[in-house]
Coordinates of C-alpha atoms in Angstrom, one line a residue:
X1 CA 145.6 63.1 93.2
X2 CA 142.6 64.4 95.1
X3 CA 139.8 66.0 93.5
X4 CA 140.8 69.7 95.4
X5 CA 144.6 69.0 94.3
X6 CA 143.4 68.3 90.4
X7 CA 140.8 71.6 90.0
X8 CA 144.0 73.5 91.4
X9 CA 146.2 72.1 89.4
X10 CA 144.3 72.6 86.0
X11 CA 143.7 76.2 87.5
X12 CA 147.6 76.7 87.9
X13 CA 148.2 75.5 84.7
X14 CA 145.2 77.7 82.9
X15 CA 146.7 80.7 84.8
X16 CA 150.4 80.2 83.4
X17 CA 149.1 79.7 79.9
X18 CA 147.3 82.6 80.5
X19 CA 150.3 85.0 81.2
X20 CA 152.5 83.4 78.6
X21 CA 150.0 84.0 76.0
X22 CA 149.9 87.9 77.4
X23 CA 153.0 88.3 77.7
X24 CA 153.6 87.6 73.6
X25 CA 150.6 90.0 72.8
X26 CA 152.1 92.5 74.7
X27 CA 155.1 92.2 72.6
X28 CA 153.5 93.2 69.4
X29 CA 153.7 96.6 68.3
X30 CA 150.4 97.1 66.4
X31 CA 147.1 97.3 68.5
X32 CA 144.5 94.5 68.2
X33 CA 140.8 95.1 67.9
X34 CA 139.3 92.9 69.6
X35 CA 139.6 92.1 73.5
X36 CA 138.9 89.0 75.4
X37 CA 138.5 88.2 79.2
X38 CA 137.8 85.5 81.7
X39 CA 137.2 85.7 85.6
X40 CA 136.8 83.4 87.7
X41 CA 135.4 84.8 91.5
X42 CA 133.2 84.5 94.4
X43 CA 129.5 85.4 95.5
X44 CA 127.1 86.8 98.3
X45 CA 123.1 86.3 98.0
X46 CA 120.0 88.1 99.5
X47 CA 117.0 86.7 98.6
X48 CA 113.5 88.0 98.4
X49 CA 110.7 86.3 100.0
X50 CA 108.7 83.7 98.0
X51 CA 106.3 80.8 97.6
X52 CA 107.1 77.3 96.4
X53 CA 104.2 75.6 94.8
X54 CA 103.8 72.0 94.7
X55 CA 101.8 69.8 92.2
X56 CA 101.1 66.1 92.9
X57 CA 98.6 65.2 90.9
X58 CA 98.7 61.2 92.0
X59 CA 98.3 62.0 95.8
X60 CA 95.5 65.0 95.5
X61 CA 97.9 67.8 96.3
X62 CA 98.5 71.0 94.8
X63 CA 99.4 73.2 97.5
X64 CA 102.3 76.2 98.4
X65 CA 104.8 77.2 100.8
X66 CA 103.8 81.0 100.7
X67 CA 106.0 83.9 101.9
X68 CA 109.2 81.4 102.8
X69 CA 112.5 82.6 103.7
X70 CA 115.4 80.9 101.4
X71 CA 118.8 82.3 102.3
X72 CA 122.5 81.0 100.6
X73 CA 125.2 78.9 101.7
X74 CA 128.8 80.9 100.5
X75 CA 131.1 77.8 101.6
X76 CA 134.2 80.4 102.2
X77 CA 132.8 81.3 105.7
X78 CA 133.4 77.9 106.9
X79 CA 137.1 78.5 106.5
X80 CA 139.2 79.8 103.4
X81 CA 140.8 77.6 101.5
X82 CA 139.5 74.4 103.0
X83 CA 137.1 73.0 100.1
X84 CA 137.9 72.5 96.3
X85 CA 137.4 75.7 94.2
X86 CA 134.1 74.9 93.0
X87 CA 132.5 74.1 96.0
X88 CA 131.8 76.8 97.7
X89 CA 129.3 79.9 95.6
X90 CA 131.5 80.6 92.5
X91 CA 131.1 82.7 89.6
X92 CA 132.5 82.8 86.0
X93 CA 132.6 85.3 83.1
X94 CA 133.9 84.5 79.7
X95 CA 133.1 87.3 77.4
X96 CA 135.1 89.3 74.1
X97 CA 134.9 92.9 73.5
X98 CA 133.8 93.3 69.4
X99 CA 134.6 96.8 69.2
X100 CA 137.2 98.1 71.6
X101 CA 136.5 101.7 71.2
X102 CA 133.2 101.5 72.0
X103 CA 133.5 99.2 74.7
X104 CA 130.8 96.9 73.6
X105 CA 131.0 93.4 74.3
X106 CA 129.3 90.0 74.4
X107 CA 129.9 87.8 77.7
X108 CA 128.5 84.3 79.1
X109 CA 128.1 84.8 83.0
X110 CA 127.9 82.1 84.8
X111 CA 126.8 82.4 89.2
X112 CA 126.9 79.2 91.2
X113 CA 124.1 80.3 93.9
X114 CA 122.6 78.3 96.3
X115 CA 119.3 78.5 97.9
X116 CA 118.3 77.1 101.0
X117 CA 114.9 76.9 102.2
X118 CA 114.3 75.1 105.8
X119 CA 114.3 75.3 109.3
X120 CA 111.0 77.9 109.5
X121 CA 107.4 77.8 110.4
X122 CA 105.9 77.9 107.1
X123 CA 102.4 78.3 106.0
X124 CA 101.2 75.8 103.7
X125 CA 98.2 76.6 101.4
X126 CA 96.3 74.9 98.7
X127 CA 94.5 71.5 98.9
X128 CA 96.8 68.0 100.9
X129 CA 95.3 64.7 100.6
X130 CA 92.1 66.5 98.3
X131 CA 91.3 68.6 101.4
X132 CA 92.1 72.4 101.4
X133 CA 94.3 73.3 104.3
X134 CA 95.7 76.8 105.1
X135 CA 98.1 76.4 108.2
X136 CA 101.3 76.3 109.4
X137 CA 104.1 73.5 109.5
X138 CA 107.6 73.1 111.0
X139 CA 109.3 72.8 108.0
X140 CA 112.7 71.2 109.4
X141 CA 114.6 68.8 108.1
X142 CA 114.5 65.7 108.2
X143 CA 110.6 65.6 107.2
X144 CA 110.9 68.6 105.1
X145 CA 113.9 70.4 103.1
X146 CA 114.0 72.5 100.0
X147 CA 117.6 72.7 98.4
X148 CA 119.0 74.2 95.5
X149 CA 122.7 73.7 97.2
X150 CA 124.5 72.7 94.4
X151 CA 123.0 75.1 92.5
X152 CA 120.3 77.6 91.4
X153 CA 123.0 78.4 89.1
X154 CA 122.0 81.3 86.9
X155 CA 123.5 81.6 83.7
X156 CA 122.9 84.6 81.1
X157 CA 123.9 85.9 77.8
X158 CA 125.2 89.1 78.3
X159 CA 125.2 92.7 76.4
X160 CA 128.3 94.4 78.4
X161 CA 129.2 98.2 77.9
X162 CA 132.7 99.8 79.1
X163 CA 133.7 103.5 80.0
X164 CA 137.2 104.1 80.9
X165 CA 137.1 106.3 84.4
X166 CA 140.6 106.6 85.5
X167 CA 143.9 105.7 83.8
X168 CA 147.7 106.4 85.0
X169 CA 150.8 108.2 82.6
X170 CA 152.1 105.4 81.9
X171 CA 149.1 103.3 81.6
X172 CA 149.5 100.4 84.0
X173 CA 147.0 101.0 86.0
X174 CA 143.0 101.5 84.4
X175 CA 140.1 101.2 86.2
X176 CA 137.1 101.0 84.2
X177 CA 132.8 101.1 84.7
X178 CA 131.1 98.3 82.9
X179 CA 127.0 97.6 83.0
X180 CA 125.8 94.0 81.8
X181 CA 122.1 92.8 81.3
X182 CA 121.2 89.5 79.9
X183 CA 119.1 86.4 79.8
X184 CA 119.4 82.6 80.3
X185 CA 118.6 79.3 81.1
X186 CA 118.8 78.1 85.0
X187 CA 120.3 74.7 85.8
X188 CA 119.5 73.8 89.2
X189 CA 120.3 70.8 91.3
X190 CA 116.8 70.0 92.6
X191 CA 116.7 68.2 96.1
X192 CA 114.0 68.0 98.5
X193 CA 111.8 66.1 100.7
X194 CA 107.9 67.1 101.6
X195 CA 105.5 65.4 104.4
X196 CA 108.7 62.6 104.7
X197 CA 108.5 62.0 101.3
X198 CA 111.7 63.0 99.0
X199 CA 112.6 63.5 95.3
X200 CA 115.4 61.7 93.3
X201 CA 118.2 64.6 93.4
X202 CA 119.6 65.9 90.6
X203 CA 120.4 68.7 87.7
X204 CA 117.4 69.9 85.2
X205 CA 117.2 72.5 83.1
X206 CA 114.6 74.3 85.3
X207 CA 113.1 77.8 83.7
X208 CA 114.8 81.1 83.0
X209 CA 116.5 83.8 84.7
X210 CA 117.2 87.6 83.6
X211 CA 119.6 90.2 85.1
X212 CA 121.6 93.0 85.4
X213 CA 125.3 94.0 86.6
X214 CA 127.4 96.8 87.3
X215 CA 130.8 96.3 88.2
X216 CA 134.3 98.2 88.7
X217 CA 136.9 96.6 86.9
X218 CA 140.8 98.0 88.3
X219 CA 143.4 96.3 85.2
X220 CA 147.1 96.0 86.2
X221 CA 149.8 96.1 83.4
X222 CA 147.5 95.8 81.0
X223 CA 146.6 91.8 81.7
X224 CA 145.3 91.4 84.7
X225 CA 142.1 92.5 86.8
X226 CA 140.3 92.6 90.1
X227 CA 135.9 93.3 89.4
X228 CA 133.7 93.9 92.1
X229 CA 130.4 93.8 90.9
X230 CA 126.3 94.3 92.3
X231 CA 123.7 92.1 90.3
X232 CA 120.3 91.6 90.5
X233 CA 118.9 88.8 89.1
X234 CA 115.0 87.3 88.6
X235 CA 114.5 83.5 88.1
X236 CA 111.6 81.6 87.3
X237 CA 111.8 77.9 87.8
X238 CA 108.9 74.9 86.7
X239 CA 108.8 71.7 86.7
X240 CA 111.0 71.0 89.6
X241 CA 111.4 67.4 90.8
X242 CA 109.7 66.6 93.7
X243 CA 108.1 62.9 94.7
X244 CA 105.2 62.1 92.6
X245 CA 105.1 66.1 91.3
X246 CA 106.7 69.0 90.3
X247 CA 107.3 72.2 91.8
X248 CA 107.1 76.3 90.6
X249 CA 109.2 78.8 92.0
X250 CA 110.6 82.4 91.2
X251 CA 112.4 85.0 93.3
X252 CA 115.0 87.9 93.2
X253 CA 118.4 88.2 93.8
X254 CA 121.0 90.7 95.2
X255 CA 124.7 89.6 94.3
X256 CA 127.8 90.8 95.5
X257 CA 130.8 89.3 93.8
X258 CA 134.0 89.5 93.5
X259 CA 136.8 88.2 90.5
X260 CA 139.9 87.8 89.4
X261 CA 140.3 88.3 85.7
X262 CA 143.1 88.1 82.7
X263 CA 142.2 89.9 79.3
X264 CA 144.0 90.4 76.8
X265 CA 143.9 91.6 72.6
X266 CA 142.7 89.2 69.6
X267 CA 141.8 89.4 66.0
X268 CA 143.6 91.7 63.5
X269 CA 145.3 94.6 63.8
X270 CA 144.3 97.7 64.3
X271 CA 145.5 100.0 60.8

C-alpha cells in the first residue's frame, strides 16, 4: 500500500468511527455538557515583507536579507487530489467546549504553512567575509534558497468563544460565530543554501508564534461541519540552521482556510 493510499485509508477509517460514535450520542436522551470537535482542512498565505538575518560566526559574517518577499506553496493548485493528504498546506483543530452554554472552549490549532523565499533581487546588508557590504544579489536557486516548505508550521493554544447566529425549527441546520486567539511553539523544516553553501535540512523547534481567528462554522444534523475561517498570525523564529550559523526571522501572516469538522457531546449529563 502506497503512502497516499495508507493516510486515506486511516482517514476513512477515522471518519466512520467518527459517525458511529455520533450516531450513539445522538441516541441518548439527556443532553451532555461538554462538546468536542476536530477538523481537518486547507490553507491560503500572504505574507508580509521581512528580513532574514544570518550569523556565521566561523566565516566573519553576520549579515541580512532585508525587505525579501516570501510567498506559500498550497500544493492543491497543482491539481486536486493528486498528492497525499498531508502534502499540500493543511490545517488541523482538535479542541473541547468546557461549558456549552457559554461557548467557551480550549482548542490546539495546528497550520501546515510554507514559506518560500527565492527567485528575487535581494539586498544583502551587514558584514560578508569581515567586510561590510550593502548591495544587491540574485538570490536564485541553485546558489541561494530559503525554504520553510515543509513547514513554518504554526501551532497555538487556543482560547475559543461561540455565539449561535442562526439556527432552523427543527434544528439541523446551526451556523455559529467563533473568535480564537492563542500562542505556541513553531516547528519548522529549515532548508537553505547561502553564497553555494547549504544547511543540513531538517525539523527544529524554531521560536514562537501568536494569533488570532474568526471563523463561521455551518453544523449539519447536529455532527457535522464546514468552517471558513481568517487568521492572522505573528512568528518569530531563532536559531535557524544554516551552514556554519544560524539564522532570525519573524513575519505576519494572513490565512484563509477552510475545514471539514465532526463534533459531538462528552462528559456527564446535563440535570
Amino acid at each position: 500500500m502506497t503512502k497516499k493510499l495508507l493516510i486515506q485509508s486511516v482517514a476513512f477509517i477515522f471518519m466512520l468511527s467518527v459517525i458511529h460514535f455520533s450516531a450513539f450520542a445522538q441516541n441518548k436522551k439527556n443532553e451532555r455538557k461538554k462538546e468536542f470537535y476536530f477538523s481537518w482542512g486547507y490553507n491560503k498565505e500572504w505574507y508580509t515583507n521581512s528580513s532574514v538575518k544570518i550569523d556565521q560566526p566561523s566565516l566573519g559574517n553576520h549579515y541580512g536579507f532585508v525587505n525579501i518577499h516570501g510567498h506559500d506553496h498550497p500544493g492543491w493548485d497543482e491539481g486536486l487530489f493528486t498528492k497525499a493528504l498531508s502534502i499540500p498546506q493543511y490545517n488541523y483543530r482538535i479542541g473541547l467546549f468546557v461549558d456549552k452554554k457559554k461557548g467557551i472552549a480550549f482548542e490546539i490549532n495546528f497550520d501546515h504553512t510554507k514559506f518560500i523565499f527565492a527567485d528575487q533581487q535581494a539586498r544583502i546588508k551587514g558584514t560578508l567575509n569581515k567586510r561590510t557590504v550593502d548591495t544587491m544579489v540574485n538570490f536564485q536557486h541553485p546558489d541561494f534558497y530559503y525554504y520553510l516548505n515543509n513547514g513554518a508550521n504554526f501551532l497555538l493554544f487556543n482560547v475559543v468563544k461561540r455565539w449561535q447566529w442562526y439556527m432552523t425549527d427543527n434544528e439541523k441546520i446551526k451556523i455559529d460565530l467563533l473568535a480564537k486567539a492563542g500562542v505556541g511553539p513553531v516547528i519548522p523544516h529549515v532548508e537553505n543554501r547561502f553564497f553555494g553553501n547549504s544547511n543540513k535540512s531538517g525539523f527544529q523547534f524554531g521560536g514562537w508564534n501568536m494569533g488570532i481567528e474568526g471563523a463561521v462554522r455551518a453544523t449539519f444534523f447536529n455532527y457535522v461541519y464546514l468552517e471558513y475561517c481568517n487568521k492572522l498570525d505573528y512568528a518569530r523564529y531563532s536559531n535557524l540552521k544554516v551552514y556554519e550559523g544560524t539564522a532570525k526571522h519573524a513575519f505576519g501572516t494572513y490565512e484563509m482556510i477552510l475545514n471539514l469538522g465532526f463534533t459531538f457531546p462528552v462528559g456527564g449529563k446535563v440535570k
